[in-house]
Short mmCIF file of C-alpha atoms and ligand atoms in Angstrom, two decimals:
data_model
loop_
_atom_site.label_atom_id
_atom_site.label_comp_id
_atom_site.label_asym_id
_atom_site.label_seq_id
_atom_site.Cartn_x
_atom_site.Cartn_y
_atom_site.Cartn_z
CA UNK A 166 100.16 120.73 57.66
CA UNK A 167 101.05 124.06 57.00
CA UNK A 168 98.91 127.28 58.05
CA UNK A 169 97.84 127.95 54.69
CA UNK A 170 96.26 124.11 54.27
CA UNK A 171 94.44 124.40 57.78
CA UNK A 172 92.29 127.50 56.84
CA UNK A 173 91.56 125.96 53.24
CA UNK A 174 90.28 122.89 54.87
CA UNK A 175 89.02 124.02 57.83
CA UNK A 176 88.37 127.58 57.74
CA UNK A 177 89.42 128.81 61.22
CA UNK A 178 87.90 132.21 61.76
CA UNK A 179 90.05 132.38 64.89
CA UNK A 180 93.51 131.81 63.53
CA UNK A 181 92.73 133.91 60.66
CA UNK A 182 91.79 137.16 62.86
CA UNK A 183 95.12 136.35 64.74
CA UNK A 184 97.82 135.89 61.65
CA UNK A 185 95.62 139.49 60.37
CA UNK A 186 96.02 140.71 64.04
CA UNK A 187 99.51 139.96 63.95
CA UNK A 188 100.54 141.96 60.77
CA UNK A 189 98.75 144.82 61.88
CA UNK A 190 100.38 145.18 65.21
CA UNK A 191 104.05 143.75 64.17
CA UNK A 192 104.54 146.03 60.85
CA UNK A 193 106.86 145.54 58.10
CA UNK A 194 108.38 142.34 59.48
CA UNK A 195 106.01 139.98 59.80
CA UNK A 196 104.06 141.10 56.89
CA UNK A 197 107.44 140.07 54.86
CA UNK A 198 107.61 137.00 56.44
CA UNK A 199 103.96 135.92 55.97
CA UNK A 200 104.02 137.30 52.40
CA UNK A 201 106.60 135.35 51.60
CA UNK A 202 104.55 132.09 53.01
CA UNK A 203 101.85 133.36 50.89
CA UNK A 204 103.94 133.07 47.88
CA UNK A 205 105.36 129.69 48.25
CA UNK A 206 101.96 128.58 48.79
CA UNK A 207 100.75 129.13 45.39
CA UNK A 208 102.94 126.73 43.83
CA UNK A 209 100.60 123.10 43.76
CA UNK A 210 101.88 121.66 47.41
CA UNK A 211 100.93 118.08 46.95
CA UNK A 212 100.70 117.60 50.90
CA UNK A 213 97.37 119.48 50.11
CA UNK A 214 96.63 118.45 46.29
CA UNK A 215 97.29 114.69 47.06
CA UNK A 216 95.60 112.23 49.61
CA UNK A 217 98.29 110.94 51.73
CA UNK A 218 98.53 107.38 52.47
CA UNK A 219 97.57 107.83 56.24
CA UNK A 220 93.89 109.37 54.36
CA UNK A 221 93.64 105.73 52.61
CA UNK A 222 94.64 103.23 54.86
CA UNK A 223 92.83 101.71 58.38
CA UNK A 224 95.30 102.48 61.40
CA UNK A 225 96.05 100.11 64.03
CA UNK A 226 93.17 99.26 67.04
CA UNK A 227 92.74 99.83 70.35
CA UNK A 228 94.93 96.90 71.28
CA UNK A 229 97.95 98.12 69.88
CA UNK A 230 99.24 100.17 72.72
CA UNK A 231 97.94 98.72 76.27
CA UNK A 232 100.32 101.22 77.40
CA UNK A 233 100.39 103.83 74.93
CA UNK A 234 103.84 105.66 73.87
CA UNK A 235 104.29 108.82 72.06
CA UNK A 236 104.31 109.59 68.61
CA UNK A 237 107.29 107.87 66.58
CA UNK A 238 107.77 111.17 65.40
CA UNK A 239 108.46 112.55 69.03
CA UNK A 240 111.41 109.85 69.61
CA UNK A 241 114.26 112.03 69.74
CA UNK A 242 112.27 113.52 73.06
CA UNK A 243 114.40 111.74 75.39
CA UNK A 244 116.33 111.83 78.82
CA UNK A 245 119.96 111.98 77.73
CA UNK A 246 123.54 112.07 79.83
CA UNK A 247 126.52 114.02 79.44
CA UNK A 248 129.02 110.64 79.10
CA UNK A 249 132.11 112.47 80.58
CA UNK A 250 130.00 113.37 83.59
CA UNK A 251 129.23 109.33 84.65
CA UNK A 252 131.36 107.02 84.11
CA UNK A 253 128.80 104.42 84.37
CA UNK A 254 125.49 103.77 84.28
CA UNK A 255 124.92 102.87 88.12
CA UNK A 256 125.76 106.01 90.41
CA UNK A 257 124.35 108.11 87.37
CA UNK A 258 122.94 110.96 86.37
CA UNK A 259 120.52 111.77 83.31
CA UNK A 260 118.42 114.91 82.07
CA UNK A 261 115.10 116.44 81.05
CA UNK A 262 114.54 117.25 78.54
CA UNK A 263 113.21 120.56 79.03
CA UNK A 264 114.17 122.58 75.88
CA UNK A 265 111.09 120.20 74.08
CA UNK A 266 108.16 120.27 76.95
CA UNK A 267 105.57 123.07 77.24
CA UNK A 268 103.31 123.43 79.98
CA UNK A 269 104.49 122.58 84.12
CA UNK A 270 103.91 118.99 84.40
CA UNK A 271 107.13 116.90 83.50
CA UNK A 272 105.53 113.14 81.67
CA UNK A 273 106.57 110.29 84.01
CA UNK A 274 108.94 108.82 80.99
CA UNK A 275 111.25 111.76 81.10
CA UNK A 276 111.63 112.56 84.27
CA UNK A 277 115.66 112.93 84.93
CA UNK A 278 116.66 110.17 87.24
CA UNK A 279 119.96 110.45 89.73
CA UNK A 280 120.77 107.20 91.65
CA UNK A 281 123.32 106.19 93.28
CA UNK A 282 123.53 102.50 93.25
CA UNK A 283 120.97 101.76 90.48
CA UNK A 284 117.35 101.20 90.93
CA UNK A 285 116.02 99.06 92.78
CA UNK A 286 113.17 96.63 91.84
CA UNK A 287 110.95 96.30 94.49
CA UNK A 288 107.83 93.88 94.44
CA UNK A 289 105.16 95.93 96.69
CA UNK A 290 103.92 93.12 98.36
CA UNK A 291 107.70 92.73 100.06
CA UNK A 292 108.23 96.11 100.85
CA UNK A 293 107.92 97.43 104.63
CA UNK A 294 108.35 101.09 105.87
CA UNK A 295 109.97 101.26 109.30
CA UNK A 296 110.05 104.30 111.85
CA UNK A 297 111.90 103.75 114.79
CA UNK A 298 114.12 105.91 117.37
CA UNK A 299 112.58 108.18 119.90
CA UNK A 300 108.96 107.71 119.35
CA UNK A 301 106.11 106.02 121.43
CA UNK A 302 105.59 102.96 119.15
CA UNK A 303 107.70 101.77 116.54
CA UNK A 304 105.51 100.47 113.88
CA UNK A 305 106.33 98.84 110.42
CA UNK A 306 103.82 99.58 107.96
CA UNK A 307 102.97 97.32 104.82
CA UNK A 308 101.89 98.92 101.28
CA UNK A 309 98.26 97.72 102.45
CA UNK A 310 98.68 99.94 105.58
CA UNK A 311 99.76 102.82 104.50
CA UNK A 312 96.69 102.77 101.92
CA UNK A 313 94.19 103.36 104.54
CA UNK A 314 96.07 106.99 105.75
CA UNK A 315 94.61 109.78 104.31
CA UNK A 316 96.34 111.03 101.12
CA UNK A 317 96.56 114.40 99.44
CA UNK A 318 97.74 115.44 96.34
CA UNK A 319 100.30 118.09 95.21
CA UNK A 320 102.00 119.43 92.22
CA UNK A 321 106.19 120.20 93.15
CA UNK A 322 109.41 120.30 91.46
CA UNK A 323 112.22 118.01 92.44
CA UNK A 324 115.57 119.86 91.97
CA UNK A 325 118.75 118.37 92.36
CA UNK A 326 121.07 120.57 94.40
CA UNK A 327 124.11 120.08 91.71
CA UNK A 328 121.71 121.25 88.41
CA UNK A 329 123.46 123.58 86.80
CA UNK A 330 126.63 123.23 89.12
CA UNK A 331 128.82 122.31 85.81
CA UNK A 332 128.37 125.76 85.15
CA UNK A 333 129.41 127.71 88.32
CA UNK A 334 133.26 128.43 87.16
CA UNK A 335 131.36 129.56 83.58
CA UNK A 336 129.19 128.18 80.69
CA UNK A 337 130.03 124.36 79.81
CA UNK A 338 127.16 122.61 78.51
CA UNK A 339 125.38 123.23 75.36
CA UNK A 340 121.88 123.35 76.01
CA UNK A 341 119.38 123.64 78.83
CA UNK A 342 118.64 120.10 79.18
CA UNK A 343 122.36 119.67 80.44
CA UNK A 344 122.70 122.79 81.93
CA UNK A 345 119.24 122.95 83.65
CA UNK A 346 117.77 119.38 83.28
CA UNK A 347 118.21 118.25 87.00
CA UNK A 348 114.63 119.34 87.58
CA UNK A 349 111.17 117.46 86.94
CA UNK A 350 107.86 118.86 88.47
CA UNK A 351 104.61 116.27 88.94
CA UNK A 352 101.49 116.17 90.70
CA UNK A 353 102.36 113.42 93.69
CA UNK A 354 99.92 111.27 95.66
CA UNK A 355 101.17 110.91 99.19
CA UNK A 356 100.31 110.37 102.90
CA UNK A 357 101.17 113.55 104.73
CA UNK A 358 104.40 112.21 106.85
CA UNK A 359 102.81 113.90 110.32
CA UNK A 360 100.22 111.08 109.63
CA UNK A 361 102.88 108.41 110.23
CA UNK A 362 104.85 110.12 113.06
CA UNK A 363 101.77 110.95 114.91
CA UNK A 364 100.81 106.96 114.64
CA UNK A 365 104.01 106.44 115.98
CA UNK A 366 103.84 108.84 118.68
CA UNK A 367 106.98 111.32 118.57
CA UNK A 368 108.61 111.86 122.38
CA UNK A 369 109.36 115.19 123.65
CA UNK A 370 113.14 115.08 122.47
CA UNK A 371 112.12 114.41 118.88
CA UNK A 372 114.13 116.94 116.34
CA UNK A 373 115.52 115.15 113.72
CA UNK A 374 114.72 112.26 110.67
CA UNK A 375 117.16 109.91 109.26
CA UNK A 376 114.94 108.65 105.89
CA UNK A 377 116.38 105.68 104.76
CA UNK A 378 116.45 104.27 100.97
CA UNK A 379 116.33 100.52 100.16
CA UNK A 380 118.27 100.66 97.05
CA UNK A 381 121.91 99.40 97.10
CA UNK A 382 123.38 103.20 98.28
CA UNK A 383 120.70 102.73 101.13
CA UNK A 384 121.27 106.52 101.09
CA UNK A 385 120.14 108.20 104.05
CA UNK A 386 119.36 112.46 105.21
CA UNK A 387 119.22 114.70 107.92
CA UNK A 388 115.86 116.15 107.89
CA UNK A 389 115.09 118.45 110.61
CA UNK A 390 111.48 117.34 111.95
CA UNK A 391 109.17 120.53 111.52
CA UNK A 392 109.49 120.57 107.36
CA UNK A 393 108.29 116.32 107.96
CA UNK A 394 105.46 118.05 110.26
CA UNK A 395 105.05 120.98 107.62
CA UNK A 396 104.59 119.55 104.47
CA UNK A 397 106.63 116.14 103.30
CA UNK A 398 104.51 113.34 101.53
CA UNK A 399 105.23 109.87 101.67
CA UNK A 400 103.89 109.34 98.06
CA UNK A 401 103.29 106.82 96.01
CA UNK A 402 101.37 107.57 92.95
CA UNK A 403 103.09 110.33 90.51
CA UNK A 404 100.76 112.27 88.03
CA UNK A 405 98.13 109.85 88.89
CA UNK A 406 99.62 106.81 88.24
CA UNK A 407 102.19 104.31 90.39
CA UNK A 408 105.87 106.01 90.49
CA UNK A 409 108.21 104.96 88.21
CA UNK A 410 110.62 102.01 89.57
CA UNK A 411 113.42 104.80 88.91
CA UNK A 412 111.97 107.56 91.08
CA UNK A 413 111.24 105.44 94.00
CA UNK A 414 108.61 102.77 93.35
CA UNK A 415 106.76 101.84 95.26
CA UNK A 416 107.07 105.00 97.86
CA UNK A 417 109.61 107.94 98.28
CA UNK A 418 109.96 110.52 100.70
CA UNK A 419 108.55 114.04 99.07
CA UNK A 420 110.60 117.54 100.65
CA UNK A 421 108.89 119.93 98.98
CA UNK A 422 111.27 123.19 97.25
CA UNK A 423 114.40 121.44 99.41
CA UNK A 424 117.36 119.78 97.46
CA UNK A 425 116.41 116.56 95.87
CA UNK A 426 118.55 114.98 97.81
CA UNK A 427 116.47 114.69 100.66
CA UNK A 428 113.88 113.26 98.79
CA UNK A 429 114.99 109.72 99.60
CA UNK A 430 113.46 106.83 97.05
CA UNK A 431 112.31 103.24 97.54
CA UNK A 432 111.58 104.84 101.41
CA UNK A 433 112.32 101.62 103.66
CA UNK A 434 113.24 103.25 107.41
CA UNK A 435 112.30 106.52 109.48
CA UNK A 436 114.26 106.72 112.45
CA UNK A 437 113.69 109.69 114.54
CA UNK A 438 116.28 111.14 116.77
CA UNK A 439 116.81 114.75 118.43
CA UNK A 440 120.23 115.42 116.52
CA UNK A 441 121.25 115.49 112.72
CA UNK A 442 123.33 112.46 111.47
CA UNK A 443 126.59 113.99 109.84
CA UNK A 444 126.95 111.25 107.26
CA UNK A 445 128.46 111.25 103.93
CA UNK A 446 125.70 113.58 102.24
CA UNK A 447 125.49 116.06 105.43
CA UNK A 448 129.57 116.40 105.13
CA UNK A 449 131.44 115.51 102.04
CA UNK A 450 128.61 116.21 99.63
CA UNK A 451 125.65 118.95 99.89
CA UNK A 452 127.81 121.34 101.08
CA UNK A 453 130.14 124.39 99.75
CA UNK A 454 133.62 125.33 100.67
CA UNK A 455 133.60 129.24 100.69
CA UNK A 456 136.19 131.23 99.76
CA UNK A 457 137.31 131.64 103.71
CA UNK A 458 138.44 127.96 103.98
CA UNK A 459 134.54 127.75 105.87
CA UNK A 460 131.81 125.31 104.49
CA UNK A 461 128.22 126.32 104.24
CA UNK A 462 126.07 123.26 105.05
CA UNK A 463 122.22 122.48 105.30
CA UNK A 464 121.89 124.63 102.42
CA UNK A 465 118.02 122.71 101.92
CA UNK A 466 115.87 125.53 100.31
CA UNK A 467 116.13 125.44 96.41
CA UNK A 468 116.18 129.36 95.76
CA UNK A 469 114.35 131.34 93.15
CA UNK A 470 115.44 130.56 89.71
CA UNK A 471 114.41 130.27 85.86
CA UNK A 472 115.86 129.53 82.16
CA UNK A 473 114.74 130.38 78.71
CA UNK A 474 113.98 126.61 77.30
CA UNK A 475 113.38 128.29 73.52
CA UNK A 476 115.04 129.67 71.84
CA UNK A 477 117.99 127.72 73.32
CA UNK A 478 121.19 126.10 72.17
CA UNK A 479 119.18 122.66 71.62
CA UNK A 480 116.14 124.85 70.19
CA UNK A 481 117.76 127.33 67.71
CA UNK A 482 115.19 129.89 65.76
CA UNK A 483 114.68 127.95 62.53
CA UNK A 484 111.82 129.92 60.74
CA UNK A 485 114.26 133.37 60.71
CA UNK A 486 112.96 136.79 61.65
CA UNK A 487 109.71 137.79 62.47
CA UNK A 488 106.93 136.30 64.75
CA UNK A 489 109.18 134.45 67.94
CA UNK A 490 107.66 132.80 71.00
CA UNK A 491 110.12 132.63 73.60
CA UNK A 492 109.18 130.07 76.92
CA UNK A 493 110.57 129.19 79.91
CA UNK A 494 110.37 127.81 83.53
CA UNK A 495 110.70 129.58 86.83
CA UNK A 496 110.54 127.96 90.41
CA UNK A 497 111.44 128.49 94.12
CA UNK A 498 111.91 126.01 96.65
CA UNK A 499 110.39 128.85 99.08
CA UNK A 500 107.03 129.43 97.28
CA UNK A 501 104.83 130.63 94.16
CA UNK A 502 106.67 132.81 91.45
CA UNK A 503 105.52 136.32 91.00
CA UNK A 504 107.30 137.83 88.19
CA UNK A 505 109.56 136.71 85.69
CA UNK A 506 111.13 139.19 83.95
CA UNK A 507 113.02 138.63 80.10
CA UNK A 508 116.27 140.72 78.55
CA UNK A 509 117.16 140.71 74.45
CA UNK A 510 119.84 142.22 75.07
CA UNK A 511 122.30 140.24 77.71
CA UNK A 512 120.11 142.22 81.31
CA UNK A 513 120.58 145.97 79.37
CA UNK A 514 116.78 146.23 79.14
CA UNK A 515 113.97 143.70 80.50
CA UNK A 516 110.31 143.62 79.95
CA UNK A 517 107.86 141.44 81.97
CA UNK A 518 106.98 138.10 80.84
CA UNK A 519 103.83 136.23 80.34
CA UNK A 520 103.17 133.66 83.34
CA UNK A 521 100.35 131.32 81.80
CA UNK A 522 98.68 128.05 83.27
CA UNK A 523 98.85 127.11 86.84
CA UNK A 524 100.81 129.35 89.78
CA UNK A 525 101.47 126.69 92.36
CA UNK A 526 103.91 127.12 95.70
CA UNK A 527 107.50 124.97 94.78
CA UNK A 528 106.23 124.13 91.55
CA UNK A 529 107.27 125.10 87.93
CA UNK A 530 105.97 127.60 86.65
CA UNK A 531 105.52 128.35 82.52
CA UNK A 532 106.61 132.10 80.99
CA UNK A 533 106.29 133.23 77.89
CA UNK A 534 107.21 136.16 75.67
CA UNK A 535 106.31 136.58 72.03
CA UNK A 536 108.33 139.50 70.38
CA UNK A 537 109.28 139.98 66.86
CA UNK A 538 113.10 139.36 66.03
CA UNK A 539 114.52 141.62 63.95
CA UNK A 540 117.06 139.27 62.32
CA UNK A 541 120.01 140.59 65.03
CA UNK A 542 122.20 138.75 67.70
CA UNK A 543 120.60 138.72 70.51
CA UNK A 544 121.84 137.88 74.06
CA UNK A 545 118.46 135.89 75.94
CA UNK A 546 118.50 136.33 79.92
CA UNK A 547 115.32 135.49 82.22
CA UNK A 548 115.13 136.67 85.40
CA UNK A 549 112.68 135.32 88.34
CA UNK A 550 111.14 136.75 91.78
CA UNK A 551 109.17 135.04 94.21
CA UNK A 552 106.40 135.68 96.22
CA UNK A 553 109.05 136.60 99.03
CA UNK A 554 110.47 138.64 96.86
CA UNK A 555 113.84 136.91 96.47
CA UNK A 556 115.55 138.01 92.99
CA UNK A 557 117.11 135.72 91.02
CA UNK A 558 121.07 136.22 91.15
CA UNK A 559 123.83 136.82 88.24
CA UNK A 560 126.48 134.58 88.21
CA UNK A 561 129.05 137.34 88.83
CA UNK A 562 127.05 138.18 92.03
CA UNK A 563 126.83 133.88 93.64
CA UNK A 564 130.43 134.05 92.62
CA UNK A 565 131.23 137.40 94.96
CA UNK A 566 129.09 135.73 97.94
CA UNK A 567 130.29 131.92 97.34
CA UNK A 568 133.62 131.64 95.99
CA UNK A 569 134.68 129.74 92.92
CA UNK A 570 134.55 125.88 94.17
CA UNK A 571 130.69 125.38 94.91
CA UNK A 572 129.18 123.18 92.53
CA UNK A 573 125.25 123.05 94.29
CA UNK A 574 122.88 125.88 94.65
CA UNK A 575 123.84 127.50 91.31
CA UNK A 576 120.48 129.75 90.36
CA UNK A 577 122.51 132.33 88.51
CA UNK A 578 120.86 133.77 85.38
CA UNK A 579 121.54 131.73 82.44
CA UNK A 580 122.80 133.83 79.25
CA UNK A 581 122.15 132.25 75.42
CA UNK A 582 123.44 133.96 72.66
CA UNK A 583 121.32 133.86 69.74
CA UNK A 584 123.35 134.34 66.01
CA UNK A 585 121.52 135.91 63.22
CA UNK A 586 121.35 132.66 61.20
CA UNK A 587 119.06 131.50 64.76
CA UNK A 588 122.05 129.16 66.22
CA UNK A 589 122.44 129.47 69.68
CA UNK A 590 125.26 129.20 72.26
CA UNK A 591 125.45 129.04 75.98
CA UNK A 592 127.50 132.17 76.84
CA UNK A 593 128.06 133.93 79.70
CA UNK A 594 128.00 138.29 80.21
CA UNK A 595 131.13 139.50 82.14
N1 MTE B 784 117.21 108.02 97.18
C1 MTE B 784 117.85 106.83 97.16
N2 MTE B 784 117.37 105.83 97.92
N3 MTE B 784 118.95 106.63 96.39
C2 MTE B 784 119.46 107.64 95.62
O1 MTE B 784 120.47 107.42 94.93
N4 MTE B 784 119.30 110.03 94.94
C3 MTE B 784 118.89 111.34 95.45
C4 MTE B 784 117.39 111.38 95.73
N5 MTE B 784 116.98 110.22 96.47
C5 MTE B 784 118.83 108.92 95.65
C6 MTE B 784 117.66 109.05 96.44
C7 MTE B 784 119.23 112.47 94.59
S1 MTE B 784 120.82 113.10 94.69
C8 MTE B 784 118.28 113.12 93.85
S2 MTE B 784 118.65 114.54 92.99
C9 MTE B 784 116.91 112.60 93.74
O2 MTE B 784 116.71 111.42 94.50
C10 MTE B 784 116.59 112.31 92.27
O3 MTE B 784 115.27 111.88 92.13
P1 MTE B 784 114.78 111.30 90.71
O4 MTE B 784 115.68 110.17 90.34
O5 MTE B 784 113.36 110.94 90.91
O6 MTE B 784 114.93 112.43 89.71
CO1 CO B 785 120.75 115.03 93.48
#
């Protein structure tokens, strides 16, 4: 329906006083490009002179769905992979699809999923969570056991530490869902992991984890022990219902604002030991040869970051100039976000952004910033700080500290370049 049919049908005092609101404030512009609404809105539209079919005919029951499924209009709102980047579909990577969500919470169905030996499929009943090594007891806990710890809930984003680390040499991938996608942020249900290690009684020595996955990779991580007895979940519900079978079902270890990673799926062993384990992901992966020949390594903290999700290459400005909401997400794996701040103009000039909806610690947060486009290139930057007050970095500036071979840990500012026909382009600002 078009604005013009809502307020004939339904006057909407509301959204009147705002489009009015809006002319008054914006000038010339918008006035031109509401006018010219106006205009085409006098000619008979017959999606408001006709009764469409959907008016005439019964729609399907209640039964239709069990399990209901978006809109068939919303099918193009997908997870999606970059083909050149996996091979195949087993050790594999796929993406978010940001650039089309709106609000913090990412839907269960499109959460990006990275495994690396496919997903398991594990029947509940037959699944058993060990902890062993230096502890008092070691215990083996059924699905039925570890449903009578206490649980909490929490909102947090999962961020793999190679998102955007096609782009750290300079911009590759058209569109944020590519370039940023590696992210998805729900509200888990989990048993607090001190729970469990307490029940198993920790000795003196204790230091380190070794989480263990059940999948084929049986991929296991160095986790130092005081973020388990700060705030790691063994969870097993994800925005309120079971987890998905490809983010862990039926329980996965929960590292909250660390490298996803650590965040260790279809969770089958804890061993506990007073060293780290210098395995394949503490050594040849999840770390960064630096410039000097040196690696940096236990790089766990996801730092402060943010990207415009529209207007975006995926998302270019289709209505032309005039009234534009811009939006975007902003995290940090060390707490809440406390300022995002938004350039036109390629980091010249920036203005303060709009935070709306919840302000959570490692959790996404939503920015927006409505500004009237003039018609002219444009050059869109965001820019977040945290709580801590840690700045997001430029690329030019990770690049001076890091070298050109890391691939993880890439929160530079992302650039898009917006044309004056509204196509947009991932670019980078030397
Ligand atoms: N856990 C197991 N058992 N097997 C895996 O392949 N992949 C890890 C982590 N945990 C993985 C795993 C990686 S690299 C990431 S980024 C996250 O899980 C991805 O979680 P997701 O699939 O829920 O997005
Ligand atoms: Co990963």
């Amino acid at each position: 329906m078009s604005d013009q049919s809502q307020n004939k049908t339904h006057p909407n005092k509301s959204r009147r006083s705002f489009l009015s609101g809006g002319v008054a404030v914006a000038g010339g512009v918008a006035a031109t490009a509401l006018g010219a609404r106006a205009a085409v809105a006098a000619a008979p539209d017959p999606l408001i002179t006709e009764i469409q079919e959907w008016n005439q005919v019964l729609g399907d029951g209640v039964d239709a769905a069990p399990y209901g499924v978006p809109s068939e209009f919303e099918a193009d709102v997908v997870r999606r992979d970059v083909p050149w980047l996996t091979a195949d579909p087993i050790s594999s990577i796929n993406f978010t699809p940001i650039h089309q969500l709106d609000g913090i919470i990412t839907p269960n169905g499109l959460c990006f999923e990275r495994h690396h030996g496919g997903v398991a499929q594990i029947d509940p009943a037959d699944h058993r969570l060990m902890i062993n090594g230096l502890v008092d007891n070691p215990l083996v806990f059924t699905m039925q056991d570890l449903m009578r710890f206490p649980r909490e809930n929490h909102v947090y984003f999962l961020e793999c530490a190679a998102n955007s680390g096609m782009e750290w040499r300079g911009s590759q991938l058209n569109g944020c869902q590519f370039t940023h996608g590696m992210v998805h942020n729900v509200m888990y249900t989990g048993i607090p992991l001190k729970l469990l290690l307490q029940e198993a009684g920790l000795k003196s020595n204790a230091a380190w984890l070794l989480p263990e996955g059940a999948d084929a990779s049986g991929m296991t991580r160095s986790v130092p022990l005081d973020k388990a007895l700060d705030d790691c979940l063994v969870a097993f519900k994800m925005n309120g219902e079971a987890l998905r079978p490809e983010q862990g079902y039926p329980i996965r270890l929960v590292v909250p604002g660390w490298e996803g990673n650590m965040w260790i799926k279809w969770l089958r062993r804890i061993e506990v030991g007073d060293q780290p384990w210098h395995h394949r992901e503490e050594t040849s992966k999840y770390t960064d040869l630096l410039a000097n020949g040196k690696a940096r390594r236990f790089t766990w903290a996801m730092d402060v970051k943010s990207v415009i999700t529209s207007p975006s290459p995926q998302m270019p400005i289709t209505h032309g100039r005039g009234h534009t909401v811009l939006t975007g997400l902003a995290w940090s794996g060390h707490g809440r976000i406390k300022r995002v701040d938004v350039s036109l103009d390629g980091g010249r000039n920036w203005q303060t952004a709009r935070i709306d909806g919840p302000s959570l610690s490692k959790s996404l947060h939503r920015f927006y910033h409505e500004f009237n486009w003039d018609g002219s290139e444009m050059y869109l930057q965001s820019r977040a700080i945290d709580e801590f007050g840690n700045v997001q970095p430029t690329k030019n500036e990770l690049r001076a500290a890091r070298g050109d071979n890391s691939i993880y840990h890439n929160n530079g500012i992302q650039t898009w370049q917006v044309r004056t026909d509204g196509e947009t382009e991932n670019v980078e600002i030397s």
